[in-house]
Amino acid sequence: MTMRLALGALVASASILLSVTVGEAASQIGKVVAVLGSPTASGPSGDRKLSGGSAVFEDDKIVVRGNGNAQIILNDNTKLVVGPGSTLVLDRFIMKGGNTAQKVTIKALRGTFRFITGRSAKKAYDIQTATATIGIRGTGFDFWSKSKTGVAVMNGSVSLCSGGNCVNLADSCEVGRAGGGEATEL
C-alpha cells in the first residue's frame, strides 16, 4: 500500500514538472489587445480563452468563431486582426534583437485578416494560406483565405504567389487573388 502511494506521488510530481516545463518552454511572442466574442488559442501553453492582455505564443492556433475578432500586437509591433469565423497559426517568431524579428511566419487556415507590419525587415515576414503565399513589403493589407486567397492593399506593396506565379500589388486599394497555380490582379 505504501509503495503504491509513493509511486502515485512520484507520477503526480513528474506530471506537474513536465507541465511546468512545457509551459515555460513556450515563447511569448505578443499579446491580445482587444477581443469581440470569445476567441480561443491552443498550443504549447494549452487551450485557453483569449481576452485583452492575454499572451500569445509561438505555435498558437487562434480561432475566432461567429462574429468575433481578436486584435493582436506581436513583439516587433506587428498588428494583426483575426476576423469573424477565422483561424490562423502563429507558426514561427524568431527575435533578432532590438525588438525586431528575424522570421515571422503566419499560417492563415481560413477566414479574413488585417495585417500591418511592425519594426522587422520586409523579408522577415511570411504569410501562408492553403492556396498562396504573401510576401510583404512594409505594408498594411487585408487578406482572406477560402478556396482562393485574396489581398486588398491599404499601403505599401504585397507580392501574392501561387504555384510560382506571382502578382505584385503596389497601389492603395489594389486587389489580387491567387490559387490553383495562378495569381491575378483584379
mmCIF file with all atom_site columns, C-alpha atoms in Angstrom:
data_model
loop_
_atom_site.group_PDB
_atom_site.id
_atom_site.type_symbol
_atom_site.label_atom_id
_atom_site.label_alt_id
_atom_site.label_comp_id
_atom_site.label_asym_id
_atom_site.label_entity_id
_atom_site.label_seq_id
_atom_site.pdbx_PDB_ins_code
_atom_site.Cartn_x
_atom_site.Cartn_y
_atom_site.Cartn_z
_atom_site.occupancy
_atom_site.B_iso_or_equiv
_atom_site.pdbx_formal_charge
_atom_site.auth_seq_id
_atom_site.auth_comp_id
_atom_site.auth_asym_id
_atom_site.auth_atom_id
_atom_site.pdbx_PDB_model_num
ATOM 1   C CA . MET A 1 1   ? 0.000   0.000  0.000   1.00 0.00 ? 1   MET A CA 1
ATOM 2   C CA . THR A 1 2   ? 2.798   2.415  0.935   1.00 0.00 ? 2   THR A CA 1
ATOM 3   C CA . MET A 1 3   ? 4.630   1.525  -2.274  1.00 0.00 ? 3   MET A CA 1
ATOM 4   C CA . ARG A 1 4   ? 1.505   2.350  -4.339  1.00 0.00 ? 4   ARG A CA 1
ATOM 5   C CA . LEU A 1 5   ? 1.131   5.725  -2.618  1.00 0.00 ? 5   LEU A CA 1
ATOM 6   C CA . ALA A 1 6   ? 4.804   6.511  -3.188  1.00 0.00 ? 6   ALA A CA 1
ATOM 7   C CA . LEU A 1 7   ? 4.537   5.515  -6.860  1.00 0.00 ? 7   LEU A CA 1
ATOM 8   C CA . GLY A 1 8   ? 1.363   7.588  -7.257  1.00 0.00 ? 8   GLY A CA 1
ATOM 9   C CA . ALA A 1 9   ? 3.060   10.618 -5.676  1.00 0.00 ? 9   ALA A CA 1
ATOM 10  C CA . LEU A 1 10  ? 6.069   10.179 -7.972  1.00 0.00 ? 10  LEU A CA 1
ATOM 11  C CA . VAL A 1 11  ? 3.885   10.018 -11.097 1.00 0.00 ? 11  VAL A CA 1
ATOM 12  C CA . ALA A 1 12  ? 1.888   13.083 -9.982  1.00 0.00 ? 12  ALA A CA 1
ATOM 13  C CA . SER A 1 13  ? 5.085   15.044 -9.275  1.00 0.00 ? 13  SER A CA 1
ATOM 14  C CA . ALA A 1 14  ? 6.555   14.115 -12.654 1.00 0.00 ? 14  ALA A CA 1
ATOM 15  C CA . SER A 1 15  ? 3.347   15.211 -14.413 1.00 0.00 ? 15  SER A CA 1
ATOM 16  C CA . ILE A 1 16  ? 3.409   18.586 -12.666 1.00 0.00 ? 16  ILE A CA 1
ATOM 17  C CA . LEU A 1 17  ? 7.083   19.100 -13.504 1.00 0.00 ? 17  LEU A CA 1
ATOM 18  C CA . LEU A 1 18  ? 6.502   18.226 -17.159 1.00 0.00 ? 18  LEU A CA 1
ATOM 19  C CA . SER A 1 19  ? 3.539   20.591 -17.476 1.00 0.00 ? 19  SER A CA 1
ATOM 20  C CA . VAL A 1 20  ? 5.525   23.443 -15.888 1.00 0.00 ? 20  VAL A CA 1
ATOM 21  C CA . THR A 1 21  ? 8.497   22.736 -18.164 1.00 0.00 ? 21  THR A CA 1
ATOM 22  C CA . VAL A 1 22  ? 6.317   22.698 -21.298 1.00 0.00 ? 22  VAL A CA 1
ATOM 23  C CA . GLY A 1 23  ? 4.630   25.969 -20.263 1.00 0.00 ? 23  GLY A CA 1
ATOM 24  C CA . GLU A 1 24  ? 7.996   27.599 -19.620 1.00 0.00 ? 24  GLU A CA 1
ATOM 25  C CA . ALA A 1 25  ? 9.342   26.390 -22.969 1.00 0.00 ? 25  ALA A CA 1
ATOM 26  C CA . ALA A 1 26  ? 6.633   28.275 -24.867 1.00 0.00 ? 26  ALA A CA 1
ATOM 27  C CA . SER A 1 27  ? 7.893   31.633 -26.062 1.00 0.00 ? 27  SER A CA 1
ATOM 28  C CA . GLN A 1 28  ? 5.544   34.618 -25.679 1.00 0.00 ? 28  GLN A CA 1
ATOM 29  C CA . ILE A 1 29  ? 5.558   36.477 -28.989 1.00 0.00 ? 29  ILE A CA 1
ATOM 30  C CA . GLY A 1 30  ? 2.898   39.093 -28.355 1.00 0.00 ? 30  GLY A CA 1
ATOM 31  C CA . LYS A 1 31  ? -0.369  39.896 -26.652 1.00 0.00 ? 31  LYS A CA 1
ATOM 32  C CA . VAL A 1 32  ? -4.039  40.345 -27.351 1.00 0.00 ? 32  VAL A CA 1
ATOM 33  C CA . VAL A 1 33  ? -5.092  43.992 -27.122 1.00 0.00 ? 33  VAL A CA 1
ATOM 34  C CA . ALA A 1 34  ? -8.835  43.593 -27.722 1.00 0.00 ? 34  ALA A CA 1
ATOM 35  C CA . VAL A 1 35  ? -11.418 40.913 -28.433 1.00 0.00 ? 35  VAL A CA 1
ATOM 36  C CA . LEU A 1 36  ? -15.010 40.697 -29.547 1.00 0.00 ? 36  LEU A CA 1
ATOM 37  C CA . GLY A 1 37  ? -16.791 37.450 -28.769 1.00 0.00 ? 37  GLY A CA 1
ATOM 38  C CA . SER A 1 38  ? -14.852 34.528 -27.330 1.00 0.00 ? 38  SER A CA 1
ATOM 39  C CA . PRO A 1 39  ? -11.708 33.842 -29.366 1.00 0.00 ? 39  PRO A CA 1
ATOM 40  C CA . THR A 1 40  ? -9.527  30.952 -28.224 1.00 0.00 ? 40  THR A CA 1
ATOM 41  C CA . ALA A 1 41  ? -5.928  29.839 -28.525 1.00 0.00 ? 41  ALA A CA 1
ATOM 42  C CA . SER A 1 42  ? -4.432  26.375 -28.361 1.00 0.00 ? 42  SER A CA 1
ATOM 43  C CA . GLY A 1 43  ? -0.788  25.473 -28.470 1.00 0.00 ? 43  GLY A CA 1
ATOM 44  C CA . PRO A 1 44  ? 2.243   24.734 -26.310 1.00 0.00 ? 44  PRO A CA 1
ATOM 45  C CA . SER A 1 45  ? 0.739   26.706 -23.420 1.00 0.00 ? 45  SER A CA 1
ATOM 46  C CA . GLY A 1 46  ? -2.509  24.741 -23.560 1.00 0.00 ? 46  GLY A CA 1
ATOM 47  C CA . ASP A 1 47  ? -6.049  25.638 -24.560 1.00 0.00 ? 47  ASP A CA 1
ATOM 48  C CA . ARG A 1 48  ? -7.364  28.963 -23.317 1.00 0.00 ? 48  ARG A CA 1
ATOM 49  C CA . LYS A 1 49  ? -9.921  31.693 -23.901 1.00 0.00 ? 49  LYS A CA 1
ATOM 50  C CA . LEU A 1 50  ? -8.372  34.960 -25.073 1.00 0.00 ? 50  LEU A CA 1
ATOM 51  C CA . SER A 1 51  ? -9.106  38.357 -23.569 1.00 0.00 ? 51  SER A CA 1
ATOM 52  C CA . GLY A 1 52  ? -7.427  41.765 -23.609 1.00 0.00 ? 52  GLY A CA 1
ATOM 53  C CA . GLY A 1 53  ? -3.910  41.367 -22.198 1.00 0.00 ? 53  GLY A CA 1
ATOM 54  C CA . SER A 1 54  ? -3.686  37.613 -22.887 1.00 0.00 ? 54  SER A CA 1
ATOM 55  C CA . ALA A 1 55  ? -0.268  36.410 -24.010 1.00 0.00 ? 55  ALA A CA 1
ATOM 56  C CA . VAL A 1 56  ? 0.103   34.681 -27.372 1.00 0.00 ? 56  VAL A CA 1
ATOM 57  C CA . PHE A 1 57  ? 2.858   32.179 -28.041 1.00 0.00 ? 57  PHE A CA 1
ATOM 58  C CA . GLU A 1 58  ? 4.767   30.722 -30.961 1.00 0.00 ? 58  GLU A CA 1
ATOM 59  C CA . ASP A 1 59  ? 2.753   27.810 -32.434 1.00 0.00 ? 59  ASP A CA 1
ATOM 60  C CA . ASP A 1 60  ? -0.565  29.094 -31.028 1.00 0.00 ? 60  ASP A CA 1
ATOM 61  C CA . LYS A 1 61  ? -3.622  28.340 -33.146 1.00 0.00 ? 61  LYS A CA 1
ATOM 62  C CA . ILE A 1 62  ? -6.020  31.302 -32.849 1.00 0.00 ? 62  ILE A CA 1
ATOM 63  C CA . VAL A 1 63  ? -9.706  30.560 -33.530 1.00 0.00 ? 63  VAL A CA 1
ATOM 64  C CA . VAL A 1 64  ? -12.441 33.199 -33.789 1.00 0.00 ? 64  VAL A CA 1
ATOM 65  C CA . ARG A 1 65  ? -15.976 31.889 -34.101 1.00 0.00 ? 65  ARG A CA 1
ATOM 66  C CA . GLY A 1 66  ? -19.140 33.716 -35.135 1.00 0.00 ? 66  GLY A CA 1
ATOM 67  C CA . ASN A 1 67  ? -18.920 37.482 -35.464 1.00 0.00 ? 67  ASN A CA 1
ATOM 68  C CA . GLY A 1 68  ? -15.982 37.958 -33.103 1.00 0.00 ? 68  GLY A CA 1
ATOM 69  C CA . ASN A 1 69  ? -12.411 39.078 -33.654 1.00 0.00 ? 69  ASN A CA 1
ATOM 70  C CA . ALA A 1 70  ? -9.056  39.152 -31.891 1.00 0.00 ? 70  ALA A CA 1
ATOM 71  C CA . GLN A 1 71  ? -6.654  42.084 -32.185 1.00 0.00 ? 71  GLN A CA 1
ATOM 72  C CA . ILE A 1 72  ? -3.040  41.075 -31.541 1.00 0.00 ? 72  ILE A CA 1
ATOM 73  C CA . ILE A 1 73  ? 0.227   43.014 -31.323 1.00 0.00 ? 73  ILE A CA 1
ATOM 74  C CA . LEU A 1 74  ? 3.388   40.949 -31.781 1.00 0.00 ? 74  LEU A CA 1
ATOM 75  C CA . ASN A 1 75  ? 6.663   41.760 -30.020 1.00 0.00 ? 75  ASN A CA 1
ATOM 76  C CA . ASP A 1 76  ? 8.011   43.596 -33.099 1.00 0.00 ? 76  ASP A CA 1
ATOM 77  C CA . ASN A 1 77  ? 4.890   45.831 -33.103 1.00 0.00 ? 77  ASN A CA 1
ATOM 78  C CA . THR A 1 78  ? 3.222   43.947 -35.980 1.00 0.00 ? 78  THR A CA 1
ATOM 79  C CA . LYS A 1 79  ? -0.542  44.397 -35.739 1.00 0.00 ? 79  LYS A CA 1
ATOM 80  C CA . LEU A 1 80  ? -2.833  41.538 -36.693 1.00 0.00 ? 80  LEU A CA 1
ATOM 81  C CA . VAL A 1 81  ? -6.624  41.261 -36.589 1.00 0.00 ? 81  VAL A CA 1
ATOM 82  C CA . VAL A 1 82  ? -8.157  37.795 -36.851 1.00 0.00 ? 82  VAL A CA 1
ATOM 83  C CA . GLY A 1 83  ? -11.669 38.341 -38.222 1.00 0.00 ? 83  GLY A CA 1
ATOM 84  C CA . PRO A 1 84  ? -15.003 36.544 -37.774 1.00 0.00 ? 84  PRO A CA 1
ATOM 85  C CA . GLY A 1 85  ? -15.012 32.798 -38.465 1.00 0.00 ? 85  GLY A CA 1
ATOM 86  C CA . SER A 1 86  ? -11.236 32.741 -38.926 1.00 0.00 ? 86  SER A CA 1
ATOM 87  C CA . THR A 1 87  ? -8.353  30.502 -37.876 1.00 0.00 ? 87  THR A CA 1
ATOM 88  C CA . LEU A 1 88  ? -4.603  31.051 -38.058 1.00 0.00 ? 88  LEU A CA 1
ATOM 89  C CA . VAL A 1 89  ? -1.411  29.654 -36.574 1.00 0.00 ? 89  VAL A CA 1
ATOM 90  C CA . LEU A 1 90  ? 1.370   31.898 -35.241 1.00 0.00 ? 90  LEU A CA 1
ATOM 91  C CA . ASP A 1 91  ? 3.846   29.405 -36.651 1.00 0.00 ? 91  ASP A CA 1
ATOM 92  C CA . ARG A 1 92  ? 7.285   30.986 -36.137 1.00 0.00 ? 92  ARG A CA 1
ATOM 93  C CA . PHE A 1 93  ? 8.550   34.112 -34.456 1.00 0.00 ? 93  PHE A CA 1
ATOM 94  C CA . ILE A 1 94  ? 12.313  34.383 -34.087 1.00 0.00 ? 94  ILE A CA 1
ATOM 95  C CA . MET A 1 95  ? 13.568  37.581 -32.459 1.00 0.00 ? 95  MET A CA 1
ATOM 96  C CA . LYS A 1 96  ? 16.738  39.131 -33.841 1.00 0.00 ? 96  LYS A CA 1
ATOM 97  C CA . GLY A 1 97  ? 17.334  41.816 -31.222 1.00 0.00 ? 97  GLY A CA 1
ATOM 98  C CA . GLY A 1 98  ? 16.370  45.445 -30.910 1.00 0.00 ? 98  GLY A CA 1
ATOM 99  C CA . ASN A 1 99  ? 12.673  44.500 -30.869 1.00 0.00 ? 99  ASN A CA 1
ATOM 100 C CA . THR A 1 100 ? 12.811  43.171 -34.422 1.00 0.00 ? 100 THR A CA 1
ATOM 101 C CA . ALA A 1 101 ? 12.151  39.678 -35.692 1.00 0.00 ? 101 ALA A CA 1
ATOM 102 C CA . GLN A 1 102 ? 14.400  37.636 -37.930 1.00 0.00 ? 102 GLN A CA 1
ATOM 103 C CA . LYS A 1 103 ? 11.442  35.482 -39.054 1.00 0.00 ? 103 LYS A CA 1
ATOM 104 C CA . VAL A 1 104 ? 7.664   35.811 -38.672 1.00 0.00 ? 104 VAL A CA 1
ATOM 105 C CA . THR A 1 105 ? 5.625   33.002 -40.234 1.00 0.00 ? 105 THR A CA 1
ATOM 106 C CA . ILE A 1 106 ? 1.841   33.007 -40.025 1.00 0.00 ? 106 ILE A CA 1
ATOM 107 C CA . LYS A 1 107 ? -0.346  30.252 -41.462 1.00 0.00 ? 107 LYS A CA 1
ATOM 108 C CA . ALA A 1 108 ? -3.819  31.564 -42.277 1.00 0.00 ? 108 ALA A CA 1
ATOM 109 C CA . LEU A 1 109 ? -6.013  28.474 -42.365 1.00 0.00 ? 109 LEU A CA 1
ATOM 110 C CA . ARG A 1 110 ? -9.312  30.203 -43.218 1.00 0.00 ? 110 ARG A CA 1
ATOM 111 C CA . GLY A 1 111 ? -11.136 33.484 -42.834 1.00 0.00 ? 111 GLY A CA 1
ATOM 112 C CA . THR A 1 112 ? -10.389 37.205 -43.021 1.00 0.00 ? 112 THR A CA 1
ATOM 113 C CA . PHE A 1 113 ? -7.451  39.073 -41.542 1.00 0.00 ? 113 PHE A CA 1
ATOM 114 C CA . ARG A 1 114 ? -5.837  42.510 -41.317 1.00 0.00 ? 114 ARG A CA 1
ATOM 115 C CA . PHE A 1 115 ? -2.050  42.731 -41.156 1.00 0.00 ? 115 PHE A CA 1
ATOM 116 C CA . ILE A 1 116 ? 0.150   45.784 -40.567 1.00 0.00 ? 116 ILE A CA 1
ATOM 117 C CA . THR A 1 117 ? 3.899   45.232 -40.472 1.00 0.00 ? 117 THR A CA 1
ATOM 118 C CA . GLY A 1 118 ? 5.943   46.134 -37.424 1.00 0.00 ? 118 GLY A CA 1
ATOM 119 C CA . ARG A 1 119 ? 9.603   47.059 -36.946 1.00 0.00 ? 119 ARG A CA 1
ATOM 120 C CA . SER A 1 120 ? 11.046  43.953 -38.622 1.00 0.00 ? 120 SER A CA 1
ATOM 121 C CA . ALA A 1 121 ? 12.631  43.868 -42.079 1.00 0.00 ? 121 ALA A CA 1
ATOM 122 C CA . LYS A 1 122 ? 10.295  43.224 -45.015 1.00 0.00 ? 122 LYS A CA 1
ATOM 123 C CA . LYS A 1 123 ? 11.931  39.882 -45.795 1.00 0.00 ? 123 LYS A CA 1
ATOM 124 C CA . ALA A 1 124 ? 11.256  38.619 -42.252 1.00 0.00 ? 124 ALA A CA 1
ATOM 125 C CA . TYR A 1 125 ? 7.519   38.191 -42.892 1.00 0.00 ? 125 TYR A CA 1
ATOM 126 C CA . ASP A 1 126 ? 5.950   35.124 -44.475 1.00 0.00 ? 126 ASP A CA 1
ATOM 127 C CA . ILE A 1 127 ? 2.201   34.577 -44.629 1.00 0.00 ? 127 ILE A CA 1
ATOM 128 C CA . GLN A 1 128 ? 0.984   31.247 -45.956 1.00 0.00 ? 128 GLN A CA 1
ATOM 129 C CA . THR A 1 129 ? -2.528  30.129 -46.891 1.00 0.00 ? 129 THR A CA 1
ATOM 130 C CA . ALA A 1 130 ? -3.730  26.860 -48.394 1.00 0.00 ? 130 ALA A CA 1
ATOM 131 C CA . THR A 1 131 ? -3.615  28.380 -51.884 1.00 0.00 ? 131 THR A CA 1
ATOM 132 C CA . ALA A 1 132 ? -0.949  31.117 -51.834 1.00 0.00 ? 132 ALA A CA 1
ATOM 133 C CA . THR A 1 133 ? 1.951   32.819 -50.096 1.00 0.00 ? 133 THR A CA 1
ATOM 134 C CA . ILE A 1 134 ? 2.058   36.531 -49.386 1.00 0.00 ? 134 ILE A CA 1
ATOM 135 C CA . GLY A 1 135 ? 5.355   38.402 -49.470 1.00 0.00 ? 135 GLY A CA 1
ATOM 136 C CA . ILE A 1 136 ? 5.252   41.666 -47.581 1.00 0.00 ? 136 ILE A CA 1
ATOM 137 C CA . ARG A 1 137 ? 6.988   44.892 -48.496 1.00 0.00 ? 137 ARG A CA 1
ATOM 138 C CA . GLY A 1 138 ? 6.423   47.193 -45.480 1.00 0.00 ? 138 GLY A CA 1
ATOM 139 C CA . THR A 1 139 ? 2.699   47.464 -45.707 1.00 0.00 ? 139 THR A CA 1
ATOM 140 C CA . GLY A 1 140 ? -0.776  47.188 -44.340 1.00 0.00 ? 140 GLY A CA 1
ATOM 141 C CA . PHE A 1 141 ? -3.315  44.950 -46.051 1.00 0.00 ? 141 PHE A CA 1
ATOM 142 C CA . ASP A 1 142 ? -6.401  42.829 -45.566 1.00 0.00 ? 142 ASP A CA 1
ATOM 143 C CA . PHE A 1 143 ? -6.488  39.239 -46.756 1.00 0.00 ? 143 PHE A CA 1
ATOM 144 C CA . TRP A 1 144 ? -8.835  36.294 -46.779 1.00 0.00 ? 144 TRP A CA 1
ATOM 145 C CA . SER A 1 145 ? -8.430  32.600 -47.367 1.00 0.00 ? 145 SER A CA 1
ATOM 146 C CA . LYS A 1 146 ? -11.166 30.308 -48.631 1.00 0.00 ? 146 LYS A CA 1
ATOM 147 C CA . SER A 1 147 ? -10.988 28.324 -51.885 1.00 0.00 ? 147 SER A CA 1
ATOM 148 C CA . LYS A 1 148 ? -8.589  31.035 -53.119 1.00 0.00 ? 148 LYS A CA 1
ATOM 149 C CA . THR A 1 149 ? -6.607  33.728 -51.321 1.00 0.00 ? 149 THR A CA 1
ATOM 150 C CA . GLY A 1 150 ? -7.441  37.398 -51.799 1.00 0.00 ? 150 GLY A CA 1
ATOM 151 C CA . VAL A 1 151 ? -5.499  40.506 -50.788 1.00 0.00 ? 151 VAL A CA 1
ATOM 152 C CA . ALA A 1 152 ? -6.511  44.177 -50.610 1.00 0.00 ? 152 ALA A CA 1
ATOM 153 C CA . VAL A 1 153 ? -3.584  46.579 -50.101 1.00 0.00 ? 153 VAL A CA 1
ATOM 154 C CA . MET A 1 154 ? -4.053  49.602 -47.826 1.00 0.00 ? 154 MET A CA 1
ATOM 155 C CA . ASN A 1 155 ? -0.497  50.959 -48.231 1.00 0.00 ? 155 ASN A CA 1
ATOM 156 C CA . GLY A 1 156 ? 2.905   49.639 -49.305 1.00 0.00 ? 156 GLY A CA 1
ATOM 157 C CA . SER A 1 157 ? 3.120   46.603 -51.566 1.00 0.00 ? 157 SER A CA 1
ATOM 158 C CA . VAL A 1 158 ? 2.434   42.875 -51.481 1.00 0.00 ? 158 VAL A CA 1
ATOM 159 C CA . SER A 1 159 ? 3.694   40.012 -53.623 1.00 0.00 ? 159 SER A CA 1
ATOM 160 C CA . LEU A 1 160 ? 0.940   37.381 -53.963 1.00 0.00 ? 160 LEU A CA 1
ATOM 161 C CA . CYS A 1 161 ? 2.065   33.987 -55.311 1.00 0.00 ? 161 CYS A CA 1
ATOM 162 C CA . SER A 1 162 ? 0.588   30.590 -56.154 1.00 0.00 ? 162 SER A CA 1
ATOM 163 C CA . GLY A 1 163 ? 2.455   27.747 -57.842 1.00 0.00 ? 163 GLY A CA 1
ATOM 164 C CA . GLY A 1 164 ? 5.375   30.002 -58.779 1.00 0.00 ? 164 GLY A CA 1
ATOM 165 C CA . ASN A 1 165 ? 3.148   32.604 -60.462 1.00 0.00 ? 165 ASN A CA 1
ATOM 166 C CA . CYS A 1 166 ? 3.159   35.981 -58.701 1.00 0.00 ? 166 CYS A CA 1
ATOM 167 C CA . VAL A 1 167 ? 1.455   39.337 -58.943 1.00 0.00 ? 167 VAL A CA 1
ATOM 168 C CA . ASN A 1 168 ? 2.756   42.486 -57.250 1.00 0.00 ? 168 ASN A CA 1
ATOM 169 C CA . LEU A 1 169 ? 0.130   44.735 -55.708 1.00 0.00 ? 169 LEU A CA 1
ATOM 170 C CA . ALA A 1 170 ? 1.661   48.141 -55.022 1.00 0.00 ? 170 ALA A CA 1
ATOM 171 C CA . ASP A 1 171 ? -1.126  50.729 -55.020 1.00 0.00 ? 171 ASP A CA 1
ATOM 172 C CA . SER A 1 172 ? -3.591  51.635 -52.294 1.00 0.00 ? 172 SER A CA 1
ATOM 173 C CA . CYS A 1 173 ? -6.859  49.746 -52.746 1.00 0.00 ? 173 CYS A CA 1
ATOM 174 C CA . GLU A 1 174 ? -5.266  47.332 -55.250 1.00 0.00 ? 174 GLU A CA 1
ATOM 175 C CA . VAL A 1 175 ? -6.773  43.834 -55.011 1.00 0.00 ? 175 VAL A CA 1
ATOM 176 C CA . GLY A 1 176 ? -5.439  40.456 -56.113 1.00 0.00 ? 176 GLY A CA 1
ATOM 177 C CA . ARG A 1 177 ? -6.443  36.804 -55.975 1.00 0.00 ? 177 ARG A CA 1
ATOM 178 C CA . ALA A 1 178 ? -4.346  33.616 -56.046 1.00 0.00 ? 178 ALA A CA 1
ATOM 179 C CA . GLY A 1 179 ? -4.917  29.881 -56.039 1.00 0.00 ? 179 GLY A CA 1
ATOM 180 C CA . GLY A 1 180 ? -4.658  26.843 -58.259 1.00 0.00 ? 180 GLY A CA 1
ATOM 181 C CA . GLY A 1 181 ? -1.245  27.939 -59.510 1.00 0.00 ? 181 GLY A CA 1
ATOM 182 C CA . GLU A 1 182 ? -2.488  31.344 -60.710 1.00 0.00 ? 182 GLU A CA 1
ATOM 183 C CA . ALA A 1 183 ? -2.141  34.863 -59.299 1.00 0.00 ? 183 ALA A CA 1
ATOM 184 C CA . THR A 1 184 ? -4.008  37.831 -60.792 1.00 0.00 ? 184 THR A CA 1
ATOM 185 C CA . GLU A 1 185 ? -4.688  41.475 -60.112 1.00 0.00 ? 185 GLU A CA 1
ATOM 186 C CA . LEU A 1 186 ? -8.408  42.214 -60.042 1.00 0.00 ? 186 LEU A CA 1
#
